[in-house]
Structure formats: structure tokens, C-alpha cells
Amino acid sequence: MSGSLQFTAISGANNEDAVCYLLEVDNAKILLDCGSYENYSEASLEQLQRVARQVDAVLLSHPDMAHLGAYPLAFSRYGLTCPAYATQAVHMMGRMCVRDTVMSLKAREEFSLFDEKDVDKAFENITPLQYFQPKALQGENGSIVVTAHSAGHTIGGTIWTISNETETVLYAMDFNHMKESHLSRSSLMEGNKGMVNPKLLRPTLLITDSFNALYKLPTRKKRVECFLNSVAAGVKRGGNVLVPVDSAARVLEIAYILNDWWHSNRSLRDTHSLFFLSRCGRKTKSFAQSLIGWMASNIGEQLLEKDSKPFDLRHVVIVQSIEELERRLGTGSRHRNRRHKAVVMATTEGMSLGFSQELFVRWASDKRNMVVLPQRGAPLSLSRDLFTRWYERTQRATASPDDPMKLGPPVRLAGAEVSVTLKRLVPLEGKELDKWMVQDRQRKEQEAAREAIMKRKRDMIDSDDMNSDEGSDSENQRGIDIAATVREMEVEAISEIDLETERLLSGQTFDLYIKGRGLVRGLHFLKSYCMFPFQEKIRKVDEYGEVYDPDEYIVQADNEDATLLLDIDKPYESDSETEEEVRPTKPFKEQRRVKINCQVAFVDMEGRTDGTSSSNIIVQLMPKRVVIVHGSYASTQALARLCNDSQASVKKEVYTPGIGETLNVSSGINIYKIKLTDALFKQTPLLGVQESMLGFMSGRIKYSQDDEVPVLEVNSAGLESGWQPPMKVGDSKLSALRAALDSRGISTYFDREGTLVCNNTVAIKLAANKRRKTEGLQIQGNLCPDYYLVRSIVYGHFATI
């Protein structure tokens, strides 16, 4: 039996679009992420629609639109109803992210692909997991196990391992090897020595991104300092500062940094206020406070020291509309000295819709204002346009790729203009409003008439059922016939109902006369004649007495109690969602040229590993195969060239697939299953090596007609006459061996040829066995106490079988 492994890029390959990939492991089809940006273009979702119903499981990595933006759409429209898995933090914050986007879209256009209820239903289908919790897939794919590991970058961000009996796939997208203010580093790294976690070494297949392959970033300390200096420059100029952010992912890091900075600088609070402008802002903060266990350990320690609420953000004022922001700032006040300026973190990060776009259009013309970009934004977005303009002004054209990105002060794009597409819903007025009100009244009257007619038909069936003399043996079948008759009436009698409704509304008749249907499914309906519409209500009874509806006897709660119950039952609803009167509106679209007189700054606060660190991690992981996705064509090819380097530790192929391309990345390893008898298992000494138990055994395979799996039983003759030379099993890396020698007090160093020198008397180097095609170790030196001591330590470092 051999395992199969295939990979198909649905979206996000050789470009920077949202990510979505299909991994086929044996007979299981696993969807890796299900992302889409705010535009929800049909072209980018066509591939997803084709495969949605075939998928067996979905793995979601990060709580942002690029990784899960299309999941509610695929769940509600495309039939992607299979089990889905994500960490608890991604499950909660991802829901807020998509809800905020949907609310922003519905505020500017008649968005009907899906709504907030569809978002809730989709995320209720997700099974939340913890880090390092193995989870077997359901059904016949139970041999495939998925495990979540910390990725950094976002709260709950995940690196997935997908393993079966022969293959191990490492899906590592958008990870961060550096610790941040509120997040720990990725699980790829172990300790502070820059070494990769040994539990994740040598995967059969590594799927990773090349998003930052062409960028070499300055240290995080310098970038945070430059970000705060840029905001401070805008504050000193006396203007407003706009910071475009997402709604539930990277905004937590930016808000945490600005809140600490605000706390230590009183002068800022005297002139400016710090705001987070998002439609789901209060829920985002509330969820973040409940997810302290998913953050860095220092967050919990600070909580104990300060004796305050977790992730309090006491200096960040959360507002959920432009009008609320203006009231807070006193824009409408008659006294100019009461007006405040603001530093506003506004959604969305791409500035293609939402509050960030609206504030940019308002503030861009004032030279005192500033826009600080912490992220590049999606392709073709307004943020990406501003980043490109900033990059061309600040970075040297002749700079070497090895030089880090230059950090500098904000620049003024004087005289520059940008085209912005503004969409919004405007209320109807005049004749348009009168026409809508007439149509709405007619629609309501027609719906009421249709409901009355259908209710009359149902009551006729119930009356006939109550007056029936049939025995109890046929009650079940009769119930089925009645239900089928109701469905038939609701479907086939539409034209008849519409005709009678028109006659009723036009005044031609004053009753609800419906032509008799005769014999239907064994139920005989007597012909009805014109009369005043009256239906006698017959009390329904069963063997226990009269049947009643409990809802008719429930006492209605007060408004305050009802609001409290609503918040408890629907914890994921936005604070701004209330039952408002439907106001007739129409979509309005405007193409506006905006002059950019404000200053623009960019500081990379995306929380991703840069190109240099990413390449070093890939080399240390030593994967057999690599699939590179999610990056521009140039960055994808640059990372592929590095992996193809002879000095890199990638064993075999490196792939850079295009959209819709399917790759066969199977290792071709054959596996066989056998059963061990209890006697053989007891006679075999086993040694623990990493996560496995190894031992040498000699047996005889026996096939049985009753069992398809053969049995390995004791071969007594083979054990007595056979002899197996001892075998050393373990990690042969000299770096690991050096750590073991250092712990025993032996002085070690590497010479120029890579040989490990011990106490200046014994040398250890790697030696290749060409016949066995394996690597071993050679210990060289004069026979002395140091030689025997080093040899014993080396032997003890390995398991002898």
C-alpha cells in the first residue's frame, strides 16, 4: 500500500491574492484556508465553487480576510458544509473580522451574497482546537491526523501538520519567528538560539509563502520606534493621524503598543485622543480580554502586577460610527477651543471600504494630517497604492537586496492625486420615496392576503382530520398524506392564490372563495361556495387532552430585560446592531479625485518573517519537497532559487504552482501492515528514540484466511542462530552532539572544515557511507582518557539496537 499526496492551488499562487488550497491525502480532500478580500469577485471564487462539495475537511490558519473571508460564502452558497477546524482564538476573532466586513459592505451597497446570520451559522460549524492537540478526521479518513501549532503573526494563528502513516505535511503560512508585545513567537522556533523545533523537522512536504521573500526588515525594536515617531510627528503638527487596521487580528498588537505609549506620555492626552473606529470594536476588545491564554506570557504577568483587567486598553476609546467619533471630538461644538484632534485606528486595512476610506477622503487635503500605514494592504487597494508611492519616494533604486528596508520620516506627496470609488446608500426622496411606499404597501397587503388564504387551506385540512372516523392504525399514514397535501397546495396553488388575491384587493369580491380541488391523496375537499370568509375553529385534542401553544401564555418581558436576554443569547452580535425601522435607500456610486496634501508614512507592523529569516528556517527544516505559494512572481522565484541551491537542505523537488495547477507530491513510499504476537512483543527490547520506540526482532510472517492483515510470530530458530550487528540510531547533527559534550564540561569548537574539535585532542566529523547511502560519525585522535570519554558520550548520545 502506498500513500498519495496531491496539491492544487485554488487562489494565492504566484500572486498576493487571498489564500485557498486543496490538499488530497489518500482519499481525503482537505481545504487549506478559505480566504477572499472584500470585493468577493466571481472570477477568484470560481475554482472554490467547483470543489466545495467534494471537500472532507477545512483548516483555517488566521483570523483575517485573506485566510477565512470566503468561508461563510462557501458554507451558505457553495455547499462547503464539511467539518472545519481552527483554534479557539481564530474561531472567535475570525467571526468578528467577517462580520465587520459584511456590515461595512451593507452600509455602502446592497450586498446580498450572505449576511451576519450566515456568518454565525458557518462559524458554528467550526470545531475549535487547542495548540498541540491532535485531531483525527471523521469517518473513513480517521487515519489522517491534524495538529495546530503556534504561528505568531495573529492571535491563535496556526501552523498545521497533516500526517498519515507515510506522509507528513507542514502547512506554514504567514508565521513570525519573533516575539511581539502581545504574541509569542512561532512554534517553529525553539528557545533563544535560533534553532528550529526538532519535532517539526524533515516533513515530507512543506507548503509555505514567499510574501516577504524580497524584503529584509530592520529589527523589530527599530520598527516599533519608527512607528511611534511617525505618529508623534503627526501629533506635533496639530493634525489628525489615520492608522488603517483590520478589525480583529493585527489591530491588537498596534492598539497595545499605542496604549502603552499613550500611558507614558501625558502630553499626548492633552491634545489628542486615541480611538479605535470599528463596527465590532467593543466585541473585539471583549473577546481579546477572554483570550489572554493565547497571548504572550508577559500579558498575564502584567495583569498580576498591575491588578487590572486583562488587555484593558484604557486609553483607547472605541467608537462604532463616524457620527460618534465627531461627537467625541466636539466637531459640532460652537467653541473651537473644545475641539480635539485624534489618532484613529480605523477599519479596514486596505482602505477600499469602511471608515478608513471615509476618513482618508475627509483628511487627505489637510497638510497637517498624516496617514501611517502599518500594513501594505491587499493588491489593487488604496493602501497598496499609497505604499507604492511611499516606497518609490523613500527607497533607493540602486539598493542591494541584502540591504534592509529603509526607515525614514513621513513624506508629503505634494500635488499627488488618487482616484477613490465611493459607494454609499442614500435615502430616497420625493417621487422615488412615494413610489417605494406605494410598492411596499402593495407588497405587504399581498403577503397578508396570501398568508390568509394559505391559513384557510391548512385549517380545512385540520378540520377534515378532526372529523375523520379512521382508526389509529392509519393515523401515521394519514399524517404523512396531510403533510404532503399541504406541500402540494403551497407549491401548485400559487397562481390560484395570486388570482384570488388580485380579485380581493381590486374589490371584485369580498370573500376568500377558492375553487374546490376534489379528491387529493385520499382527502375529499367539498366544493366551496361564495360566502363571507369565516372559518370555525375546532379545538384540537389528543389522548392527553386539548392541544395548546405555550407561546400564547408567555408574559412579555420589559424592554431592559429583553435587551439583556438578547445579549446573552447572541454574544457574537455587534453592539451597534439594533432593530431599526427599515429606511428606503438606493446605492450611490461616485468616482472622486482626492488630492493628497497630508503626509504618508509606512512602517512594517505586519508581524511576518522577512525573506532572510524565512530562508534560514526552510533550510533548517530540511523538507523533502517544498511548495511555494502566496507571493508575487518575483518573490516566489527568488525563494525557489534559494531552495534549489546546492547548499540548501531541501532533498528533492521545489514547486511554484499556478492557479488551478495540480501537483503530485507523493513520496512513493510503500507501507505494509502486520500484527505482532504477544510473545514476540514481550521478547523484543525497545528503546525510545524521539517520539518512537525502536527494536530489532526476528520472526516469521503467517497469513490467515480469516484476517487480511498478516501476523508476525516468534521464529525461535532464527533468534538462536541469527546475529544482528549493533546499530546506532539518533540525531547525527554535530550541533546537537556539541551541546551534549558542552554539558559534560568538554571544550568544543568547529574548525574551518566543519570538524568538531574536543579538548584540542579529539576530532569528530561526518563521514558518508556510499554503499549504504547513509551518514555516520568518525572519531579521530590518540588513545587517551579524553578519547575514551568523548567516545562514551557520543555512544550515549545514540540509541544502540
Coordinates of C-alpha atoms in Angstrom, one line a residue, residues 575-583:
D575 CA -23.0 46.4 19.8
S576 CA -24.4 48.6 17.0
E577 CA -27.0 46.0 15.8
T578 CA -30.5 47.0 16.9
E579 CA -33.9 46.6 15.3
E580 CA -34.2 49.8 13.4
E581 CA -37.0 50.9 11.1
V582 CA -36.3 50.0 7.5
R583 CA -35.4 53.2 5.7

